[in-house]
XYZ file of C-alpha atoms in Angstrom:
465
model
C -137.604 -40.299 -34.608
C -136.330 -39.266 -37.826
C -133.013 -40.517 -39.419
C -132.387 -37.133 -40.739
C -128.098 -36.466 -40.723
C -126.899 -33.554 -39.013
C -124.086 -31.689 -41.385
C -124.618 -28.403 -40.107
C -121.962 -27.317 -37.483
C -124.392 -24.263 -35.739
C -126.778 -26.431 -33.891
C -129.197 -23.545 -33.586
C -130.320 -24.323 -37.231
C -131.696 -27.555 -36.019
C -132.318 -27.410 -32.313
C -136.107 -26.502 -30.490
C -136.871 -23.193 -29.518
C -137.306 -22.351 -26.459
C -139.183 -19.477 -24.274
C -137.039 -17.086 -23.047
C -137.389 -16.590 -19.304
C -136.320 -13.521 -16.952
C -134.611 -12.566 -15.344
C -131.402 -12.863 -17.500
C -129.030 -10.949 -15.154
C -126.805 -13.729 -13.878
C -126.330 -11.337 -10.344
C -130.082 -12.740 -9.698
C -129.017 -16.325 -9.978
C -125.913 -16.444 -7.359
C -126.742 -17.090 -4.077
C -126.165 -14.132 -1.803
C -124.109 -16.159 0.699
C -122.019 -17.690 -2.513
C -118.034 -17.893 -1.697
C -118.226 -16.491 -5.276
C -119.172 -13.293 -3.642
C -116.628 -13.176 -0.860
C -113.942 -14.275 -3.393
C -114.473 -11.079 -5.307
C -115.013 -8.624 -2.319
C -111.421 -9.590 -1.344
C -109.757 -9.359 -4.696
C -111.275 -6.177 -5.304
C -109.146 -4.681 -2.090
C -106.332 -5.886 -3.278
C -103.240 -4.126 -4.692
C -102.233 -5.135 -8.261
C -99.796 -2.914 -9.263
C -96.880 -5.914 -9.194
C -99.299 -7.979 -11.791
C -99.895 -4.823 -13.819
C -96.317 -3.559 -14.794
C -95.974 -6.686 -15.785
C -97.744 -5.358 -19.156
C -96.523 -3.113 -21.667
C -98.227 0.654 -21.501
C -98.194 1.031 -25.232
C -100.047 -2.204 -27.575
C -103.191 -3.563 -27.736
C -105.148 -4.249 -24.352
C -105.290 -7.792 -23.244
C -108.203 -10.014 -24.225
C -109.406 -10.452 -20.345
C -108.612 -8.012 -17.586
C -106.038 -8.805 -15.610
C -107.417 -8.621 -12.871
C -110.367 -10.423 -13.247
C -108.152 -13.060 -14.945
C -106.499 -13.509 -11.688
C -109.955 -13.306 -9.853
C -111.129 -16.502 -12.313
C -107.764 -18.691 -11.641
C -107.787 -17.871 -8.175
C -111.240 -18.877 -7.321
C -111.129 -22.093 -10.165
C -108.260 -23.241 -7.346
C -111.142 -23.354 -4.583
C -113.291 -24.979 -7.039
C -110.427 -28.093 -7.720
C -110.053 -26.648 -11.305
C -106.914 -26.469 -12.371
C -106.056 -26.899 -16.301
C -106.452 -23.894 -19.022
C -108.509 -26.331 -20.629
C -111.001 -27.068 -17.483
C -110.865 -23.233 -16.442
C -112.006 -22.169 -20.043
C -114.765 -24.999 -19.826
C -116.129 -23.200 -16.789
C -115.756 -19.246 -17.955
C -118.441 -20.775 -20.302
C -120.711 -22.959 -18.762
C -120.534 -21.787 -15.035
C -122.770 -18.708 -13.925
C -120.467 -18.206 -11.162
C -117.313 -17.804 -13.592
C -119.378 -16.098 -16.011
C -120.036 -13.357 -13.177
C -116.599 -13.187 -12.594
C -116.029 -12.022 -16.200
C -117.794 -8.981 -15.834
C -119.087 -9.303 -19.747
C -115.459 -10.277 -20.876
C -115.739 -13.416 -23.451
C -114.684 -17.062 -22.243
C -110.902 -16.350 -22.267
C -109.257 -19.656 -24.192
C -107.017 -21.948 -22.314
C -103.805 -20.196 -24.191
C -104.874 -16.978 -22.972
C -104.798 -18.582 -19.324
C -101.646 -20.863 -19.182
C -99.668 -17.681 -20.961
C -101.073 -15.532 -18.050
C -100.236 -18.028 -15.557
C -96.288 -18.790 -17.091
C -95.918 -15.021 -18.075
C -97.690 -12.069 -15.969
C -99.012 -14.549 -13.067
C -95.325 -15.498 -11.772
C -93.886 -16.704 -8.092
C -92.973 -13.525 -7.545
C -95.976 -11.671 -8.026
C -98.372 -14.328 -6.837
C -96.477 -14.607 -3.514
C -97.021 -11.144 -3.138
C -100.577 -11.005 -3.609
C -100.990 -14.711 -1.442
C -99.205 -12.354 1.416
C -102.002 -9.255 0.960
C -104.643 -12.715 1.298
C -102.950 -13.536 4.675
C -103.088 -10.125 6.179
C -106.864 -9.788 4.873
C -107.386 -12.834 7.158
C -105.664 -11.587 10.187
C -107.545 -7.947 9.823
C -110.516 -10.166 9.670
C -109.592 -12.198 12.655
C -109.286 -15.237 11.256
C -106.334 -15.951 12.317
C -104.240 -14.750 15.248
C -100.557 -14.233 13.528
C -99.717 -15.767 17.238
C -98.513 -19.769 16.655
C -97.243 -21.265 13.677
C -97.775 -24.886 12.695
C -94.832 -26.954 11.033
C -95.175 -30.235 8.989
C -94.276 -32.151 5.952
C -95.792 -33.910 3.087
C -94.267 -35.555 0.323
C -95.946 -33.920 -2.985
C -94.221 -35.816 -5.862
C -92.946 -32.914 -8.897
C -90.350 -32.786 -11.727
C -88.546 -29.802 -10.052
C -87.915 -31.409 -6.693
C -87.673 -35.114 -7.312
C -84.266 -35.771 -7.755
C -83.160 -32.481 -5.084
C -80.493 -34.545 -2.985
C -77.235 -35.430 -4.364
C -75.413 -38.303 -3.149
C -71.576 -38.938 -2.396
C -72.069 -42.325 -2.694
C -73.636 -41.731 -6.338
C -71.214 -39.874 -7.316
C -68.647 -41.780 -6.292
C -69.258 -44.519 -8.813
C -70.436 -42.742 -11.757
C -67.373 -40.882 -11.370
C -65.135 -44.077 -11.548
C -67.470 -45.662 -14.174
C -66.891 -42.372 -16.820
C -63.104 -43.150 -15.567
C -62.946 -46.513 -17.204
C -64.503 -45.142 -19.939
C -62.542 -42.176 -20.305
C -59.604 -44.718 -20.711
C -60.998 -46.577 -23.523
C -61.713 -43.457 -25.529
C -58.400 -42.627 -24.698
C -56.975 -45.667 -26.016
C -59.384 -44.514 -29.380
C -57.908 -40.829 -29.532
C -54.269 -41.974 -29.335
C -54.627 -44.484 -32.222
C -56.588 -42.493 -34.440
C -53.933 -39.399 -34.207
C -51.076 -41.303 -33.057
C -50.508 -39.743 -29.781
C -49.198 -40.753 -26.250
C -52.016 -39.103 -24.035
C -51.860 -40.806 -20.684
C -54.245 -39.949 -17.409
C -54.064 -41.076 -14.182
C -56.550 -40.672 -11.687
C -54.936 -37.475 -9.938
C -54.965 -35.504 -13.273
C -58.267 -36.649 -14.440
C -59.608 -32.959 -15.105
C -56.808 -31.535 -15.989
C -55.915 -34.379 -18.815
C -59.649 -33.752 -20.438
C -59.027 -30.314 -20.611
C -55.749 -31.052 -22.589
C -57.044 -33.220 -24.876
C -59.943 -31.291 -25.496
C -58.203 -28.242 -26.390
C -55.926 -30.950 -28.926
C -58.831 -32.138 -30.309
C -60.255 -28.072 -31.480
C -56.255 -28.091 -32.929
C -56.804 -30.753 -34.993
C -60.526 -29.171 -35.613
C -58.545 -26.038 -36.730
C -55.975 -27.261 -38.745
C -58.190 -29.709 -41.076
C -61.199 -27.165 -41.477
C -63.954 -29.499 -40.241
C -67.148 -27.837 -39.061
C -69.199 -29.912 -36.850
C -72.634 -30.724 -38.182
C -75.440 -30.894 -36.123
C -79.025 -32.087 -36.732
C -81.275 -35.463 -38.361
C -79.574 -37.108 -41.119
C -76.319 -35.264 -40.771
C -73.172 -37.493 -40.435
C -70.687 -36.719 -37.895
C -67.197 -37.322 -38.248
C -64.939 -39.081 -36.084
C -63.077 -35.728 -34.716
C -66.637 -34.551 -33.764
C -67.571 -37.328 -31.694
C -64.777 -37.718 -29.893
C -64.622 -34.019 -29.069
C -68.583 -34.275 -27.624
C -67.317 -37.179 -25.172
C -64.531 -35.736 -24.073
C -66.852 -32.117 -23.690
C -69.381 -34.244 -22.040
C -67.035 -35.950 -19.959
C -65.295 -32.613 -18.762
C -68.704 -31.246 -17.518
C -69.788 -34.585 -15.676
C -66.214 -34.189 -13.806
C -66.773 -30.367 -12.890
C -70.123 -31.450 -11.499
C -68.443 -34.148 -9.647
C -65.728 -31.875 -8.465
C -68.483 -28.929 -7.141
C -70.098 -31.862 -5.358
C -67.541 -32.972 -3.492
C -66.249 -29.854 -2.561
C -69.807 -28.888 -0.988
C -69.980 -32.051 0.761
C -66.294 -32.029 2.095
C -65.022 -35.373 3.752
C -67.459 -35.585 6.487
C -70.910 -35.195 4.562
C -72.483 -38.350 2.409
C -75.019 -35.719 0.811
C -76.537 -32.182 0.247
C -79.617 -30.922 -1.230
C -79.266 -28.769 -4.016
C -82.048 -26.354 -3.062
C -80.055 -25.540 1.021
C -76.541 -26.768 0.534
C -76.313 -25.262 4.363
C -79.037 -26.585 6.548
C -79.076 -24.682 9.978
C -80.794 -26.606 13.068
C -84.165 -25.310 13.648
C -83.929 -25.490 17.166
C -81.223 -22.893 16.991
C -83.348 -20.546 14.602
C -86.329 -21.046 16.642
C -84.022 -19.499 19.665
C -82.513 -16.866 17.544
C -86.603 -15.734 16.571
C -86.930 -15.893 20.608
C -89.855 -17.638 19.579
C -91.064 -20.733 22.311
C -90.124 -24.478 20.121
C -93.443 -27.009 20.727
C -91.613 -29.462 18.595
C -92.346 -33.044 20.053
C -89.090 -34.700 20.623
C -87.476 -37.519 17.897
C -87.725 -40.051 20.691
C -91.104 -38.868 22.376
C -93.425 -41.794 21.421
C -90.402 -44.382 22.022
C -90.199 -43.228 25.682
C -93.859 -44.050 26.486
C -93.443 -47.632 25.281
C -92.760 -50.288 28.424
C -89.764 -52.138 26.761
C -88.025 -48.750 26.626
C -88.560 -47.930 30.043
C -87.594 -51.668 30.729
C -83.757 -51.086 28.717
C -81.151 -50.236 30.942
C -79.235 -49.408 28.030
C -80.664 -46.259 27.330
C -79.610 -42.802 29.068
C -82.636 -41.687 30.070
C -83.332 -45.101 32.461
C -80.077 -43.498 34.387
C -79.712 -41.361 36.985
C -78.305 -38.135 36.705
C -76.618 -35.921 38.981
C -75.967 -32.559 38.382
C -73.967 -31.434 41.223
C -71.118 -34.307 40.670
C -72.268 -34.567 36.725
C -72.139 -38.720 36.943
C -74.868 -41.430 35.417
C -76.121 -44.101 37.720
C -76.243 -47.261 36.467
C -78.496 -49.960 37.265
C -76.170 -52.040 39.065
C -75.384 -48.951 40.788
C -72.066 -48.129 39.398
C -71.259 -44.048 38.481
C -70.454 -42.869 34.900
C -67.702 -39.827 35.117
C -66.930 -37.623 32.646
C -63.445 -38.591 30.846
C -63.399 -36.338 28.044
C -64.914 -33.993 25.278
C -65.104 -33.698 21.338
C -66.868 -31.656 19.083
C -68.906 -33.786 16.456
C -69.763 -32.683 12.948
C -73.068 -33.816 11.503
C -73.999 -35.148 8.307
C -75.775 -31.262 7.310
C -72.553 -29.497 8.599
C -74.245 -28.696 12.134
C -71.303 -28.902 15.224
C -72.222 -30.166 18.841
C -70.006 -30.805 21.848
C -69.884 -33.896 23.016
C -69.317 -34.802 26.730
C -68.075 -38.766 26.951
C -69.038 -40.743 30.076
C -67.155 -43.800 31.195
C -68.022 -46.229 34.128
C -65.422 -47.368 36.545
C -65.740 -50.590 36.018
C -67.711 -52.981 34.020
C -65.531 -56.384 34.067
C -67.767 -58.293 36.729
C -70.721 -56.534 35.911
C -73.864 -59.165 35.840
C -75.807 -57.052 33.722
C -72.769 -55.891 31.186
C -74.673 -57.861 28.389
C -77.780 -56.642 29.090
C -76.334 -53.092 28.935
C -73.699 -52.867 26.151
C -71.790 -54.773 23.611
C -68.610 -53.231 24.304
C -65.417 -54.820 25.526
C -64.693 -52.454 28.180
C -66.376 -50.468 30.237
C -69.938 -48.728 28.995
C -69.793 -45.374 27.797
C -72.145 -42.750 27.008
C -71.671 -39.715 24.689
C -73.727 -37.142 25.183
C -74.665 -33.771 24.160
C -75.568 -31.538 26.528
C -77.171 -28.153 24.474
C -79.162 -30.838 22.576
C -80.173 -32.411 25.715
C -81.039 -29.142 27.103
C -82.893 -28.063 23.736
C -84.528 -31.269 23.857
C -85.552 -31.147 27.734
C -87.145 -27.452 27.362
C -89.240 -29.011 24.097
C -90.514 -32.012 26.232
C -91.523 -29.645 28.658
C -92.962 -27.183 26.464
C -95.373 -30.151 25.119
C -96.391 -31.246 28.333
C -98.560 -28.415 29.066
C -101.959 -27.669 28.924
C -100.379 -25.091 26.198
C -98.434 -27.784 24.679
C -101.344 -30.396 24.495
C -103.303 -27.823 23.029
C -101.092 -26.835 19.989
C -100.349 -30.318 19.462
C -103.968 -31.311 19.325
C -104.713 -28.556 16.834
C -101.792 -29.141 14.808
C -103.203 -32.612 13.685
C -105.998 -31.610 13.149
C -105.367 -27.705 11.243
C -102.379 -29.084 9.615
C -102.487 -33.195 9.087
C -105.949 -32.139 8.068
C -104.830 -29.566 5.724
C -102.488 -31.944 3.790
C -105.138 -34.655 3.884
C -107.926 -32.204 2.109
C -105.221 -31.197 -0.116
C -104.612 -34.844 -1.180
C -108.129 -35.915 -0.996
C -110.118 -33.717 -1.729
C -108.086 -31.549 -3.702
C -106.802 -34.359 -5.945
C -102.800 -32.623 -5.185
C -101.100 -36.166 -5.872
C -98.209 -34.264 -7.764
C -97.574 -30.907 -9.216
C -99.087 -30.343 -13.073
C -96.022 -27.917 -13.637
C -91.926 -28.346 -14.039
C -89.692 -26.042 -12.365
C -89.227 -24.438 -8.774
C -91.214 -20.977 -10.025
C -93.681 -22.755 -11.646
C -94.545 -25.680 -8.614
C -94.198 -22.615 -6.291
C -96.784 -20.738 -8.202
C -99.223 -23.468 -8.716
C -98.972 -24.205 -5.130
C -99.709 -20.551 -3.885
C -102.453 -20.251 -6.207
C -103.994 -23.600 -4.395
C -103.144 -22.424 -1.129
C -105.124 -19.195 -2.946
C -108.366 -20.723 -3.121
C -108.461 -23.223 0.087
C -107.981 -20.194 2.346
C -110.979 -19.037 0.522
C -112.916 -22.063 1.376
C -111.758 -22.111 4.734
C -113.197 -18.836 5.635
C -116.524 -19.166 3.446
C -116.739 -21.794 5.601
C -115.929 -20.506 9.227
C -118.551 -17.356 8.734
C -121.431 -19.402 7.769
C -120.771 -21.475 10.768
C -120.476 -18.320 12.845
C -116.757 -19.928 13.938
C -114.747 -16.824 12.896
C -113.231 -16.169 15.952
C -112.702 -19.911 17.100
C -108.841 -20.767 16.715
C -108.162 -23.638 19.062
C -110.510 -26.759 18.769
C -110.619 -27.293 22.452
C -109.245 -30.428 24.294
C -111.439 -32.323 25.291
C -112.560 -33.046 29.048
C -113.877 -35.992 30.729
């Protein structure tokens, strides 16, 4: 080996030659049943008219097609290739990406994250996503008949911190209070004033003294400075507190007005949740949601409590509980209950006649007096037609396939598609990045049904003994 150094940066000037071998098409070297293949025959019925007046009609033309710049994000997704940096890796070294370029060079990863942040948005990509969905169901993929609902916790700068608190806010509010006195204290010895603030004019005493403050900013000619290795003055940072302050206390004020006296929280994304049951009914679309309690009611020891409701008998005619010591629970009253996300229920309140030589009172409630039960009948009812509903060989069937089509989903996602947390800040942009993944594992998905010949399979079927 020789010790010869290397200074040249064009390796060619140094490296072996080799033979050239045919064919040098790259169309011979794809496989014909490549999802690289059905990837394109999709995108290439698609409608891009929303991605393309995006551009300007006048200027020069972009470096890549947009098109096929969306064809090589799109299908990097199914590939679990998701930086600029690891999608411009591939436009050079992969023949499959290389196809997909039609002759265009390796875009750069600039190129790609301004396409993705500028032309690519939410907006648009949710639009072509929806064209991908009805491409499936014209393909009969999938029947457009039953959706399946679930949740997964995906951990992302735009949604971490979504709920707001009354709790929270309660004590950072008194906290900037205290402090708001001190630098009151501060503002009425520098200027020699008299400023007081209780608690009930809290707002309305930092927007006076602000406004005092920007007199006195007036009236002496002092411009703020802004900026590394400027130096404030006193009047300036007093004025930013109080500023700061003022805008902490709005917040605070918005909060609590959203939230009202009977809610601890809200979510800043739905400030009005609406029960889903009652959308569900309003779609007139049949609920296979499993019931909160579901699993609990299989267990022995619940069937064992004579505590709980459903251990009772219930008679509709005279609407009265049975105990177990075989006492009746009559209605005494009714209320309407608020809950914690706004929703109202009526509430029917059932007391039993007597309870003060009971021998199973301890075993059946802690109260002083006689048990009572408060119940709500529509949610019963909703409740009641769900447990039914999931009962059936119908029922059993969705519920089956939704742990397997959906659990499963998330878990590939996870697993397999290395989704631990979003790459990108901001609802539009975590919206876009998801679509785009949701892009490319539909793609998978069906590569992968037609070369099993399971196109038309929707349902894995129970199983039978």
């Amino acid at each position: 080996m020789t010790n010869k150094q290397i200074t040249q940066t064009q390796y060619t000037q140094t490296a072996t030659n080799y033979q050239l071998y045919l064919p040098m098409d790259v169309e011979e070297m794809i496989p014909m049943d490549d999802s690289v293949r059905l990837h394109c025959l999709l995108c290439e019925r698609m409608d891009y008219r929303e991605l393309l007046q995006a551009y300007a009609s006048k200027g020069r033309k972009p470096a890549v097609d947009p098109v096929i710049l969306f064809k090589v994000i799109t299908y990097a997704a199914s590939q679990k290739i998701y930086s600029s940096r690891g999608i411009e890796k591939a436009c050079r070294r992969d023949i499959n990406f290389r196809w997909l370029l039609q002759g265009y060079a390796a875009p750069d990863h600039s190129t790609i994250s301004r396409f993705k942040q500028k032309y690519l948005t939410d907006t648009v990509m949710e639009q072509l996503f929806f064209q991908q969905v009805v491409w499936l169901y014209q393909q009969e993929a999938i029947t457009g008949e039953t959706i399946y609902i679930d949740g997964t916790k995906i951990e992302a700068y735009a949604n971490r911190y979504s709920f707001v608190w009354k709790k929270a806010i309660t004590k950072h509010e008194a906290k900037m209070y205290t402090k708001w006195q001190a630098l009151l204290e501060q503002i009425n010895t520098t200027y020699c004033q008299i400023f007081t603030s209780p608690y009930e004019t809290f707002l309305e005493d930092l927007k006076k003294v602000l406004v005092f403050l920007e007199k006195v900013k007036a009236k002496e000619n002092i411009t703020f400075v802004y900026g590394k290795g400027k130096r404030k003055t006193v009047l300036q940072r007093y004025h930013e507190q109080v500023k700061e302050m003022l805008q902490r206390k709005e917040h605070y004020d918005t909060s609590n007005q959203i939230m009202g006296e009977k809610r601890n929280s809200y979510s800043k994304i739905d400030h009005n949740a609406t029960f889903m049951r009652m959308k569900l009914k309003k779609q007139k679309q049949t609920a296979y949601i499993k019931p909160q309690n579901h699993e609990r009611k299989k267990k022995a020891s619940f069937k064992k409590d004579i505590r709980h409701r459903e251990n009772m008998a219930y008679d509709k005619n005279t609407d009265t509980y049975t105990c177990a010591n075989n006492q009746q629970l009559h209605a005494i009253r009714n209320y309407t209950r608020t809950s914690q996300t706004g929703y109202q229920s009526k509430v029917t309140v059932y007391e039993c006649e007597d309870c003060t030589s009971c021998p199973l009172k301890e075993k059946c409630t802690k109260a002083k007096g006689n048990r009572q039960l408060h119940v709500a009948k529509e949610f019963l009812a909703y409740r009641e037609t769900a447990q039914e509903n999931i009962l059936t060989e119908t029922g059993t069937l969705y519920r089956m396939n939704r742990s397997i089509q959906v659990e499963g989903t998330f878990d590939v996602l996870k697993e397999d598609y290395h989704l631990k947390k979003f790459r990108t800040r901001g609802t539009g942009n975590v919206r876009n990045e998801l679509l785009i993944l949701a892009f490319g594992y539909n793609l998978n998905k069906i590569h992968t049904k037609i070369q099993a010949n399971r196109l038309n399979l929707y349902y894995h079927p129970l199983k039978t003994a």
